[in-house]
PDB file of C-alpha atoms in Angstrom:
ATOM      1  CA  MET A 137      10.247 -15.152  -7.304  1.00 33.00           C
ATOM      2  CA  SER A 138       8.840 -11.792  -6.899  1.00 34.00           C
ATOM      3  CA  LEU A 139       5.172 -11.403  -6.707  1.00 33.00           C
ATOM      4  CA  ASN A 140       3.967  -7.963  -6.988  1.00 34.00           C
ATOM      5  CA  PHE A 141       0.308  -8.634  -6.801  1.00 33.00           C
ATOM      6  CA  LEU A 142      -0.748  -5.092  -6.594  1.00 35.00           C
ATOM      7  CA  ASP A 143       1.017  -3.351  -9.501  1.00 32.00           C
ATOM      8  CA  PRO A 144      -0.945  -0.069 -10.111  1.00 31.00           C
ATOM      9  CA  ILE A 145      -2.658   0.413 -13.414  1.00 28.00           C
ATOM     10  CA  ARG A 146      -3.483   3.995 -14.156  1.00 28.00           C
ATOM     11  CA  LEU A 147      -6.420   5.035 -16.136  1.00 27.00           C
ATOM     12  CA  SER A 148      -6.036   7.931 -18.614  1.00 28.00           C
ATOM     13  CA  SER A 149      -8.427   9.642 -20.900  1.00 27.00           C
ATOM     14  CA  PRO A 150      -8.188   8.619 -24.628  1.00 28.00           C
ATOM     15  CA  LEU A 151      -6.347  10.976 -26.842  1.00 27.00           C
ATOM     16  CA  CYS A 152      -8.742  12.646 -29.013  1.00 34.00           C
ATOM     17  CA  GLY A 153      -8.217  14.888 -31.961  1.00 35.00           C
ATOM     18  CA  GLY A 154      -9.100  15.530 -35.594  1.00 36.00           C
ATOM     19  CA  LYS A 155      -7.379  16.419 -38.798  1.00 35.00           C
ATOM     20  CA  THR A 156      -7.538  19.811 -40.310  1.00 35.00           C
ATOM     21  CA  LEU A 157      -8.733  19.706 -43.791  1.00 34.00           C
ATOM     22  CA  ARG A 158      -7.913  22.453 -46.232  1.00 40.00           C
ATOM     23  CA  ARG A 159     -10.010  23.007 -49.383  1.00 41.00           C
ATOM     24  CA  SER A 160     -10.973  25.996 -51.502  1.00 46.00           C
ATOM     25  CA  GLY A 161     -14.084  27.181 -53.253  1.00 50.00           C
ATOM     26  CA  SER A 162     -17.766  26.570 -52.134  1.00 47.00           C
ATOM     27  CA  ALA A 163     -16.980  23.140 -50.560  1.00 46.00           C
ATOM     28  CA  LEU A 164     -15.124  24.877 -47.864  1.00 41.00           C
ATOM     29  CA  SER A 165     -18.096  25.831 -45.618  1.00 49.00           C
ATOM     30  CA  THR A 166     -19.612  22.343 -45.912  1.00 43.00           C
ATOM     31  CA  LEU A 167     -16.246  20.697 -44.931  1.00 40.00           C
ATOM     32  CA  VAL A 168     -15.996  22.981 -41.870  1.00 40.00           C
ATOM     33  CA  LEU A 169     -19.427  22.186 -40.822  1.00 43.00           C
ATOM     34  CA  LEU A 170     -18.808  18.442 -41.190  1.00 41.00           C
ATOM     35  CA  THR A 171     -15.538  18.674 -39.364  1.00 40.00           C
ATOM     36  CA  ALA A 172     -16.937  20.543 -36.432  1.00 41.00           C
ATOM     37  CA  THR A 173     -19.789  18.073 -36.220  1.00 39.00           C
ATOM     38  CA  ALA A 174     -17.269  15.143 -36.220  1.00 40.00           C
ATOM     39  CA  LEU A 175     -15.205  16.837 -33.533  1.00 36.00           C
ATOM     40  CA  VAL A 176     -18.169  17.410 -31.299  1.00 37.00           C
ATOM     41  CA  LEU A 177     -19.037  13.703 -31.574  1.00 37.00           C
ATOM     42  CA  ILE A 178     -15.555  12.517 -30.968  1.00 31.00           C
ATOM     43  CA  LEU A 179     -15.182  14.711 -27.916  1.00 33.00           C
ATOM     44  CA  ALA A 180     -18.552  13.494 -26.593  1.00 35.00           C
ATOM     45  CA  SER A 181     -17.367   9.936 -27.042  1.00 33.00           C
ATOM     46  CA  CYS A 182     -14.087  10.660 -25.243  1.00 31.00           C
ATOM     47  CA  SER A 183     -15.922  12.243 -22.354  1.00 32.00           C
ATOM     48  CA  GLU A 184     -18.136   9.146 -21.930  1.00 34.00           C
ATOM     49  CA  LYS A 185     -15.211   6.723 -21.985  1.00 36.00           C
ATOM     50  CA  SER A 186     -13.273   8.883 -19.496  1.00 34.00           C
ATOM     51  CA  SER A 187     -16.225   9.276 -17.191  1.00 34.00           C
ATOM     52  CA  SER A 188     -17.024   5.514 -17.018  1.00 39.00           C
ATOM     53  CA  GLY A 189     -13.405   4.501 -16.937  1.00 39.00           C
ATOM     54  CA  ASN A 190     -12.445   6.728 -13.998  1.00 41.00           C
ATOM     55  CA  GLN A 191     -15.330   5.364 -11.818  1.00 60.00           C
ATOM     56  CA  ILE A 192     -12.563   2.868 -10.533  1.00 67.00           C
ATOM     57  CA  PRO A 193     -10.258   4.878  -8.195  1.00 72.00           C
ATOM     58  CA  VAL A 194      -6.646   3.692  -8.076  1.00 72.00           C
ATOM     59  CA  SER A 195      -4.621   3.250  -4.869  1.00 78.00           C
ATOM     60  CA  SER A 196      -1.220   4.700  -4.880  1.00 80.00           C
ATOM     61  CA  TYR A 197       0.114   1.947  -2.630  1.00 82.00           C
ATOM     62  CA  ASP A 198       0.952  -1.632  -3.139  1.00 76.00           C
ATOM     63  CA  LEU A 199       2.562  -4.551  -1.190  1.00 74.00           C
ATOM     64  CA  THR A 200       5.223  -6.698  -2.812  1.00 75.00           C
ATOM     65  CA  ILE A 201       5.695 -10.180  -1.585  1.00 77.00           C
ATOM     66  CA  VAL A 202       8.477 -12.502  -2.612  1.00 80.00           C
ATOM     67  CA  TYR A 203       7.649 -16.203  -2.067  1.00 79.00           C
ATOM     68  CA  SER A 204      10.254 -18.960  -1.986  1.00 85.00           C
ATOM     69  CA  ARG A 205      10.601 -22.650  -1.135  1.00 85.00           C
ATOM     70  CA  ASP A 206      14.294 -22.408  -1.691  1.00 86.00           C
ATOM     71  CA  LEU A 207      15.707 -22.423   1.884  1.00 91.00           C
ATOM     72  CA  ASP A 208      18.879 -23.609   3.499  1.00 90.00           C
ATOM     73  CA  SER A 209      18.151 -27.006   4.953  1.00 89.00           C
ATOM     74  CA  ASN A 210      20.398 -26.110   8.063  1.00 93.00           C
ATOM     75  CA  LEU A 211      18.266 -23.122   8.942  1.00 95.00           C
ATOM     76  CA  ALA A 212      16.001 -25.068  11.326  1.00 95.00           C
ATOM     77  CA  ALA A 213      18.996 -26.647  13.133  1.00 95.00           C
ATOM     78  CA  ASP A 214      20.677 -23.269  13.405  1.00 95.00           C
ATOM     79  CA  PHE A 215      17.422 -21.709  14.893  1.00 95.00           C
ATOM     80  CA  ASN A 216      17.096 -24.508  17.456  1.00 94.00           C
ATOM     81  CA  LYS A 217      20.724 -24.148  18.541  1.00 93.00           C
ATOM     82  CA  ARG A 218      20.257 -20.437  19.261  1.00 92.00           C
ATOM     83  CA  ASN A 219      16.714 -20.685  20.684  1.00 84.00           C
ATOM     84  CA  VAL A 220      16.766 -20.572  24.539  1.00 77.00           C
ATOM     85  CA  ASP A 221      13.163 -19.667  25.162  1.00 82.00           C
ATOM     86  CA  ASP A 222      11.160 -22.460  26.507  1.00 82.00           C
ATOM     87  CA  LEU A 223       7.937 -20.803  25.102  1.00 84.00           C
ATOM     88  CA  ILE A 224       9.241 -21.491  21.609  1.00 89.00           C
ATOM     89  CA  PRO A 225       8.965 -25.172  20.480  1.00 92.00           C
ATOM     90  CA  ARG A 226      11.732 -26.754  18.460  1.00 93.00           C
ATOM     91  CA  VAL A 227      11.407 -26.461  14.714  1.00 95.00           C
ATOM     92  CA  GLU A 228      11.464 -29.525  12.504  1.00 94.00           C
ATOM     93  CA  ARG A 229      11.967 -27.611   9.349  1.00 94.00           C
ATOM     94  CA  PHE A 230      11.189 -24.341   7.663  1.00 95.00           C
ATOM     95  CA  GLN A 231       9.051 -24.995   4.633  1.00 92.00           C
ATOM     96  CA  SER A 232       8.878 -21.731   2.841  1.00 90.00           C
ATOM     97  CA  SER A 233       9.558 -18.047   3.223  1.00 91.00           C
ATOM     98  CA  ARG A 234       7.899 -14.724   2.338  1.00 89.00           C
ATOM     99  CA  GLU A 235       9.816 -11.457   1.966  1.00 89.00           C
ATOM    100  CA  PHE A 236       8.393  -7.908   2.100  1.00 87.00           C
ATOM    101  CA  PRO A 237      11.243  -5.866   0.498  1.00 86.00           C
ATOM    102  CA  GLY A 238       9.371  -2.685   0.604  1.00 85.00           C
ATOM    103  CA  ALA A 239       8.936  -2.857   4.417  1.00 89.00           C
ATOM    104  CA  PHE A 240      12.086  -4.833   5.543  1.00 90.00           C
ATOM    105  CA  PRO A 241      14.556  -5.661   2.710  1.00 87.00           C
ATOM    106  CA  GLY A 242      16.510  -8.942   3.316  1.00 89.00           C
ATOM    107  CA  VAL A 243      14.213 -10.152   6.059  1.00 93.00           C
ATOM    108  CA  LYS A 244      12.325 -13.503   5.513  1.00 94.00           C
ATOM    109  CA  LEU A 245       9.129 -14.557   7.338  1.00 93.00           C
ATOM    110  CA  LEU A 246       9.606 -18.252   7.749  1.00 95.00           C
ATOM    111  CA  SER A 247       6.794 -20.812   7.655  1.00 93.00           C
ATOM    112  CA  ALA A 248       7.795 -23.349  10.324  1.00 94.00           C
ATOM    113  CA  ARG A 249       6.780 -26.909  11.116  1.00 93.00           C
ATOM    114  CA  PHE A 250       7.113 -27.194  14.935  1.00 94.00           C
ATOM    115  CA  GLN A 251       7.593 -30.331  16.979  1.00 92.00           C
ATOM    116  CA  ARG A 252       4.625 -29.283  19.045  1.00 91.00           C
ATOM    117  CA  PRO A 253       2.234 -26.433  18.554  1.00 89.00           C
ATOM    118  CA  PRO A 254       3.266 -23.117  20.143  1.00 89.00           C
ATOM    119  CA  ALA A 255       1.201 -21.870  22.976  1.00 84.00           C
ATOM    120  CA  GLU A 256       0.218 -18.742  21.156  1.00 83.00           C
ATOM    121  CA  ASN A 257       0.594 -17.219  17.793  1.00 83.00           C
ATOM    122  CA  LEU A 258       4.267 -17.118  16.786  1.00 88.00           C
ATOM    123  CA  ASP A 259       5.971 -15.662  13.712  1.00 90.00           C
ATOM    124  CA  ILE A 260       9.710 -16.295  12.975  1.00 93.00           C
ATOM    125  CA  PHE A 261      11.676 -13.870  10.979  1.00 93.00           C
ATOM    126  CA  TYR A 262      15.233 -14.329   9.737  1.00 95.00           C
ATOM    127  CA  ASP A 263      17.498 -11.424   8.732  1.00 93.00           C
ATOM    128  CA  GLU A 264      19.949 -12.732   6.194  1.00 90.00           C
ATOM    129  CA  SER A 265      22.395  -9.718   6.252  1.00 88.00           C
ATOM    130  CA  ALA A 266      22.651  -9.708  10.118  1.00 90.00           C
ATOM    131  CA  ASP A 267      22.363 -13.562  10.450  1.00 93.00           C
ATOM    132  CA  ARG A 268      19.729 -13.024  13.226  1.00 93.00           C
ATOM    133  CA  PHE A 269      16.383 -14.657  14.021  1.00 94.00           C
ATOM    134  CA  TYR A 270      13.344 -12.787  15.459  1.00 91.00           C
ATOM    135  CA  SER A 271      10.557 -14.578  17.203  1.00 88.00           C
ATOM    136  CA  ILE A 272       7.396 -12.451  17.368  1.00 86.00           C
ATOM    137  CA  PHE A 273       4.664 -13.329  19.795  1.00 82.00           C
ATOM    138  CA  GLY A 274       1.264 -11.868  19.507  1.00 74.00           C
ATOM    139  CA  LYS A 275       1.263 -10.203  22.980  1.00 68.00           C
ATOM    140  CA  TYR A 276       4.442  -8.379  22.307  1.00 72.00           C
ATOM    141  CA  PHE A 277       3.653  -7.578  18.614  1.00 77.00           C
ATOM    142  CA  ALA A 278       4.387  -3.942  18.346  1.00 78.00           C
ATOM    143  CA  THR A 279       7.603  -4.224  20.395  1.00 79.00           C
ATOM    144  CA  ALA A 280       8.990  -7.072  18.248  1.00 77.00           C
ATOM    145  CA  ILE A 281       8.111  -5.474  14.996  1.00 80.00           C
ATOM    146  CA  GLY A 282      10.006  -2.376  16.283  1.00 80.00           C
ATOM    147  CA  GLU A 283      13.080  -4.585  16.819  1.00 82.00           C
ATOM    148  CA  LEU A 284      12.907  -5.401  13.083  1.00 85.00           C
ATOM    149  CA  SER A 285      13.005  -1.713  12.342  1.00 86.00           C
ATOM    150  CA  ALA A 286      15.853  -0.827  14.732  1.00 83.00           C
ATOM    151  CA  GLY A 287      18.817   0.687  12.801  1.00 84.00           C
ATOM    152  CA  ARG A 288      17.394   0.044   9.400  1.00 89.00           C
ATOM    153  CA  PHE A 289      16.050   3.526   8.535  1.00 90.00           C
ATOM    154  CA  GLU A 290      18.679   5.936   9.846  1.00 86.00           C
ATOM    155  CA  SER A 291      17.617   8.650   7.468  1.00 89.00           C
ATOM    156  CA  GLY A 292      13.924   8.068   8.168  1.00 92.00           C
ATOM    157  CA  ILE A 293      11.232   6.243   6.248  1.00 94.00           C
ATOM    158  CA  THR A 294       9.092   7.460   3.312  1.00 94.00           C
ATOM    159  CA  GLU A 295       5.317   7.565   3.151  1.00 94.00           C
ATOM    160  CA  ARG A 296       5.313   4.398   1.022  1.00 93.00           C
ATOM    161  CA  GLN A 297       7.593   2.463   3.526  1.00 93.00           C
ATOM    162  CA  ALA A 298       5.275   3.588   6.318  1.00 94.00           C
ATOM    163  CA  PHE A 299       2.296   1.954   4.338  1.00 93.00           C
ATOM    164  CA  GLU A 300       4.213  -1.139   3.674  1.00 91.00           C
ATOM    165  CA  ILE A 301       5.292  -1.585   7.318  1.00 93.00           C
ATOM    166  CA  ALA A 302       1.649  -0.953   8.457  1.00 93.00           C
ATOM    167  CA  ALA A 303       0.206  -3.340   5.851  1.00 90.00           C
ATOM    168  CA  LEU A 304       2.650  -6.062   6.957  1.00 88.00           C
ATOM    169  CA  ALA A 305       1.656  -5.471  10.576  1.00 90.00           C
ATOM    170  CA  VAL A 306      -2.016  -5.777   9.731  1.00 90.00           C
ATOM    171  CA  TYR A 307      -1.275  -8.838   7.739  1.00 85.00           C
ATOM    172  CA  LEU A 308       0.455 -10.576  10.683  1.00 85.00           C
ATOM    173  CA  LYS A 309      -1.628  -9.474  13.560  1.00 87.00           C
ATOM    174  CA  TYR A 310      -5.108  -9.527  12.228  1.00 88.00           C
ATOM    175  CA  SER A 311      -4.982 -11.932   9.181  1.00 84.00           C
ATOM    176  CA  PRO A 312      -8.005 -10.055   7.324  1.00 86.00           C
ATOM    177  CA  ARG A 313      -9.550 -12.163   4.613  1.00 82.00           C
ATOM    178  CA  MET A 314      -9.543  -9.238   2.331  1.00 82.00           C
ATOM    179  CA  LEU A 315      -8.665  -5.532   2.220  1.00 84.00           C
ATOM    180  CA  VAL A 316     -11.344  -3.419   0.609  1.00 84.00           C
ATOM    181  CA  CYS A 317     -11.420  -0.171  -1.156  1.00 83.00           C
ATOM    182  CA  ARG A 318     -15.097   0.299  -2.154  1.00 85.00           C
ATOM    183  CA  LYS A 319     -18.610  -1.055  -1.692  1.00 88.00           C
ATOM    184  CA  ALA A 320     -18.391  -3.270  -4.791  1.00 88.00           C
ATOM    185  CA  ASP A 321     -15.645  -5.318  -3.060  1.00 87.00           C
ATOM    186  CA  LEU A 322     -18.176  -6.695  -0.471  1.00 88.00           C
ATOM    187  CA  PHE A 323     -20.363  -7.835  -3.259  1.00 91.00           C
ATOM    188  CA  LEU A 324     -17.448  -9.427  -5.153  1.00 88.00           C
ATOM    189  CA  GLU A 325     -15.651 -10.915  -2.246  1.00 86.00           C
ATOM    190  CA  SER A 326     -16.852 -14.532  -2.648  1.00 85.00           C
ATOM    191  CA  ARG A 327     -16.781 -14.348  -6.391  1.00 88.00           C
ATOM    192  CA  LEU A 328     -13.155 -12.996  -6.335  1.00 82.00           C
ATOM    193  CA  ARG A 329     -12.122 -15.758  -3.925  1.00 78.00           C
ATOM    194  CA  GLU A 330     -13.665 -18.416  -6.288  1.00 82.00           C
ATOM    195  CA  HIS A 331     -12.072 -16.878  -9.273  1.00 80.00           C
ATOM    196  CA  ILE A 332      -8.523 -16.774  -7.722  1.00 73.00           C
ATOM    197  CA  ASN A 333      -8.689 -20.246  -6.356  1.00 72.00           C
ATOM    198  CA  GLN A 334      -9.859 -21.610  -9.666  1.00 76.00           C
ATOM    199  CA  THR A 335      -7.488 -19.533 -11.778  1.00 74.00           C
ATOM    200  CA  TYR A 336      -4.374 -19.882  -9.567  1.00 67.00           C
ATOM    201  CA  ALA A 337      -4.843 -23.428  -8.075  1.00 64.00           C
ATOM    202  CA  GLN A 338      -1.551 -24.979  -7.167  1.00 59.00           C
ATOM    203  CA  LYS A 339      -0.566 -27.756  -9.529  1.00 60.00           C
ATOM    204  CA  SER A 340       1.110 -30.930  -8.246  1.00 61.00           C
ATOM    205  CA  GLY A 341       4.832 -30.424  -7.861  1.00 59.00           C
ATOM    206  CA  GLU A 342       4.725 -26.752  -8.678  1.00 58.00           C
ATOM    207  CA  SER A 343       4.965 -23.630  -6.556  1.00 54.00           C
ATOM    208  CA  PRO A 344       1.912 -21.428  -6.960  1.00 52.00           C
ATOM    209  CA  LYS A 345       2.457 -18.219  -8.917  1.00 51.00           C
ATOM    210  CA  GLU A 346      -0.160 -16.584  -6.776  1.00 47.00           C
ATOM    211  CA  LEU A 347      -0.789 -17.708  -3.264  1.00 44.00           C
ATOM    212  CA  SER A 348      -4.419 -18.731  -3.022  1.00 39.00           C
ATOM    213  CA  THR A 349      -4.053 -19.137   0.760  1.00 43.00           C
ATOM    214  CA  GLU A 350      -3.021 -15.509   0.921  1.00 51.00           C
ATOM    215  CA  TRP A 351      -5.408 -14.327  -1.679  1.00 48.00           C
ATOM    216  CA  TRP A 352      -6.459 -11.277   0.295  1.00 55.00           C
ATOM    217  CA  VAL A 353      -3.038  -9.810  -0.362  1.00 53.00           C
ATOM    218  CA  TRP A 354      -3.214 -10.513  -4.018  1.00 53.00           C
ATOM    219  CA  SER A 355      -6.599  -8.751  -4.235  1.00 56.00           C
ATOM    220  CA  ALA A 356      -5.850  -6.090  -1.420  1.00 56.00           C
ATOM    221  CA  PHE A 357      -6.189  -3.183  -3.794  1.00 59.00           C
ATOM    222  CA  PRO A 358      -8.017  -4.647  -6.770  1.00 61.00           C
ATOM    223  CA  THR A 359      -8.172  -1.271  -8.647  1.00 59.00           C
ATOM    224  CA  ALA A 360      -4.812  -2.455  -9.917  1.00 61.00           C
ATOM    225  CA  ASN A 361      -6.029  -5.849 -11.251  1.00 67.00           C
ATOM    226  CA  GLU A 362      -7.343  -6.639 -14.620  1.00 75.00           C
ATOM    227  CA  ASP A 363      -8.992  -9.707 -13.182  1.00 77.00           C
ATOM    228  CA  TYR A 364     -10.870  -7.491 -10.771  1.00 81.00           C
ATOM    229  CA  ARG A 365     -11.861  -5.086 -13.526  1.00 82.00           C
ATOM    230  CA  ARG A 366     -13.356  -7.992 -15.572  1.00 85.00           C
ATOM    231  CA  LEU A 367     -15.336  -9.220 -12.550  1.00 88.00           C
ATOM    232  CA  LEU A 368     -16.520  -5.637 -11.775  1.00 88.00           C
ATOM    233  CA  ALA A 369     -17.671  -5.170 -15.403  1.00 90.00           C
ATOM    234  CA  ARG A 370     -19.418  -8.611 -15.368  1.00 92.00           C
ATOM    235  CA  TYR A 371     -21.423  -7.886 -12.235  1.00 94.00           C
ATOM    236  CA  ARG A 372     -21.816  -4.201 -12.534  1.00 91.00           C
ATOM    237  CA  ASP A 373     -25.597  -4.225 -13.034  1.00 92.00           C
ATOM    238  CA  GLU A 374     -26.162  -6.548 -10.170  1.00 94.00           C
ATOM    239  CA  ILE A 375     -23.888  -4.450  -7.919  1.00 92.00           C
ATOM    240  CA  GLU A 376     -25.850  -1.326  -8.709  1.00 89.00           C
ATOM    241  CA  LYS A 377     -29.187  -3.129  -7.967  1.00 91.00           C
ATOM    242  CA  SER A 378     -27.873  -4.713  -4.698  1.00 92.00           C
ATOM    243  CA  PRO A 379     -29.984  -3.412  -1.760  1.00 92.00           C
ATOM    244  CA  PHE A 380     -27.270  -4.015   0.894  1.00 88.00           C
ATOM    245  CA  ILE A 381     -24.769  -1.983  -1.165  1.00 89.00           C
ATOM    246  CA  ASP A 382     -27.180   1.030  -1.156  1.00 88.00           C
ATOM    247  CA  GLU A 383     -27.391   0.772   2.701  1.00 89.00           C
ATOM    248  CA  ILE A 384     -23.601   1.298   3.246  1.00 90.00           C
ATOM    249  CA  PRO A 385     -23.025   4.967   3.942  1.00 89.00           C
ATOM    250  CA  ASP A 386     -20.595   6.888   1.812  1.00 85.00           C
ATOM    251  CA  GLY A 387     -17.176   7.175   3.430  1.00 86.00           C
ATOM    252  CA  VAL A 388     -17.253   3.952   5.391  1.00 90.00           C
ATOM    253  CA  ILE A 389     -14.901   2.236   3.063  1.00 89.00           C
ATOM    254  CA  ASP A 390     -11.906   4.359   1.801  1.00 84.00           C
ATOM    255  CA  LEU A 391      -8.823   3.858  -0.205  1.00 86.00           C
ATOM    256  CA  PRO A 392      -5.685   3.280   2.011  1.00 91.00           C
ATOM    257  CA  ALA A 393      -4.478   6.554   3.373  1.00 94.00           C
ATOM    258  CA  VAL A 394      -1.168   7.777   4.907  1.00 96.00           C
ATOM    259  CA  LYS A 395      -1.015  10.977   6.823  1.00 96.00           C
ATOM    260  CA  LYS A 396       2.170  12.580   8.339  1.00 95.00           C
ATOM    261  CA  GLU A 397       1.727  13.823  11.918  1.00 92.00           C
ATOM    262  CA  GLY A 398       4.881  15.148  13.401  1.00 92.00           C
ATOM    263  CA  LEU A 399       7.306  12.326  13.771  1.00 92.00           C
ATOM    264  CA  TYR A 400       4.706   9.732  12.971  1.00 95.00           C
ATOM    265  CA  TYR A 401       2.854   8.446   9.961  1.00 97.00           C
ATOM    266  CA  GLU A 402      -0.756   7.488  10.553  1.00 97.00           C
ATOM    267  CA  VAL A 403      -1.790   4.756   8.210  1.00 96.00           C
ATOM    268  CA  SER A 404      -5.442   3.493   7.670  1.00 95.00           C
ATOM    269  CA  MET A 405      -6.941   0.775   5.665  1.00 93.00           C
ATOM    270  CA  CYS A 406     -10.249  -1.187   5.678  1.00 92.00           C
ATOM    271  CA  GLY A 407     -10.615  -4.972   5.635  1.00 90.00           C
ATOM    272  CA  LEU A 408     -12.896  -7.869   6.413  1.00 90.00           C
ATOM    273  CA  PRO A 409     -11.896  -9.836   9.586  1.00 89.00           C
ATOM    274  CA  PRO A 410     -11.270 -13.620   9.469  1.00 85.00           C
ATOM    275  CA  GLY A 411     -14.316 -15.862   9.616  1.00 83.00           C
ATOM    276  CA  ASN A 412     -17.770 -15.236   8.420  1.00 77.00           C
ATOM    277  CA  ALA A 413     -18.631 -12.050  10.343  1.00 80.00           C
ATOM    278  CA  ARG A 414     -20.266  -9.597   8.125  1.00 87.00           C
ATOM    279  CA  GLU A 415     -18.241  -6.640   9.387  1.00 92.00           C
ATOM    280  CA  ILE A 416     -16.050  -3.936   7.902  1.00 93.00           C
ATOM    281  CA  VAL A 417     -13.042  -3.071  10.065  1.00 95.00           C
ATOM    282  CA  ARG A 418     -10.716  -0.014   9.849  1.00 96.00           C
ATOM    283  CA  TYR A 419      -7.165  -0.783  10.794  1.00 95.00           C
ATOM    284  CA  ARG A 420      -5.245   2.236  12.016  1.00 95.00           C
ATOM    285  CA  THR A 421      -1.442   2.156  12.485  1.00 94.00           C
ATOM    286  CA  ARG A 422       1.136   4.663  13.833  1.00 95.00           C
ATOM    287  CA  VAL A 423       4.614   4.211  12.399  1.00 95.00           C
ATOM    288  CA  ALA A 424       7.445   6.452  13.656  1.00 94.00           C
ATOM    289  CA  TYR A 425       9.878   8.244  11.275  1.00 93.00           C
ATOM    290  CA  ASP A 426      12.490   5.370  12.106  1.00 92.00           C
ATOM    291  CA  GLY A 427      10.129   2.574  11.023  1.00 93.00           C
ATOM    292  CA  ARG A 428       9.187   1.507  14.583  1.00 92.00           C
ATOM    293  CA  LEU A 429       5.524   0.459  15.080  1.00 91.00           C
ATOM    294  CA  HIS A 430       4.041   2.453  17.879  1.00 88.00           C
ATOM    295  CA  GLU A 431       0.354   1.620  17.695  1.00 87.00           C
ATOM    296  CA  ILE A 432      -1.941  -0.717  15.749  1.00 90.00           C
ATOM    297  CA  GLU A 433      -5.598  -1.115  16.365  1.00 92.00           C
ATOM    298  CA  GLU A 434      -8.910  -2.204  14.755  1.00 93.00           C
ATOM    299  CA  GLU A 435     -12.289  -0.651  14.837  1.00 95.00           C
ATOM    300  CA  VAL A 436     -15.523  -2.084  13.492  1.00 95.00           C
ATOM    301  CA  VAL A 437     -17.090   0.651  11.312  1.00 93.00           C
ATOM    302  CA  LEU A 438     -20.082  -1.174   9.850  1.00 91.00           C
ATOM    303  CA  THR A 439     -21.947  -4.372  10.320  1.00 90.00           C
ATOM    304  CA  TYR A 440     -23.840  -5.405   7.267  1.00 86.00           C
TER     305      TYR A 440
END
């Protein structure tokens, strides 16, 4: 099942226009005056709608996640047979998978149940086309992600692919509870979490359409979400009156950005770190033209 949580929704100005009326005689000047007045009112109305509607900027990037519970039951046994690293515990079973087709097509991130807890953070990827497993430890994160990229992008990556590789890296390494685009997101965070968990709660015996445990991805760029738009409209007055929102300087929170620097793409995005810390973090990532991850770092840009 493909879950494109962040499908962009573009705003456009309403199409405005008027009909030309043709008349003769003394009524002509009156009709012209009325028509002109009507056109002025219509254009003014269009201007107001366009101005208010375009207050929500739209990110040009998104992250597609494919979630599945349909896995080969022999996959865990196959992994254990090939695994020769004592640091990696044996796997009882793989419970589900996530795919990121924009970043690494055909590669699954496997959710594992281990026989004992791993000594440190461990992610297991499986490349179906190459029939190969990748075990990614936190301390060797950038190098391991680079192995996933090796040989996949012989003609070079696009700006969008650079973003998706960077977003996946941030997702795996830092597990932010939310990615944010604007000040209002900080006000709406708890309300958005409550809305998503209530609206998309998993029902017994069914796979969730949206992953409430990974809700930050679903809401990462909420400019593209009708749910977000409704929440923003509902709380707009309170957001505008919120003292702590006014205290956040302009430019602290930005839309995700990708900039080409020589053979590298520099990708930046803002997010909220795990836990209850009231901080805004900017994640900066450098991705090479061949998709290899060369640098990923976090910087606290504001404590509120």
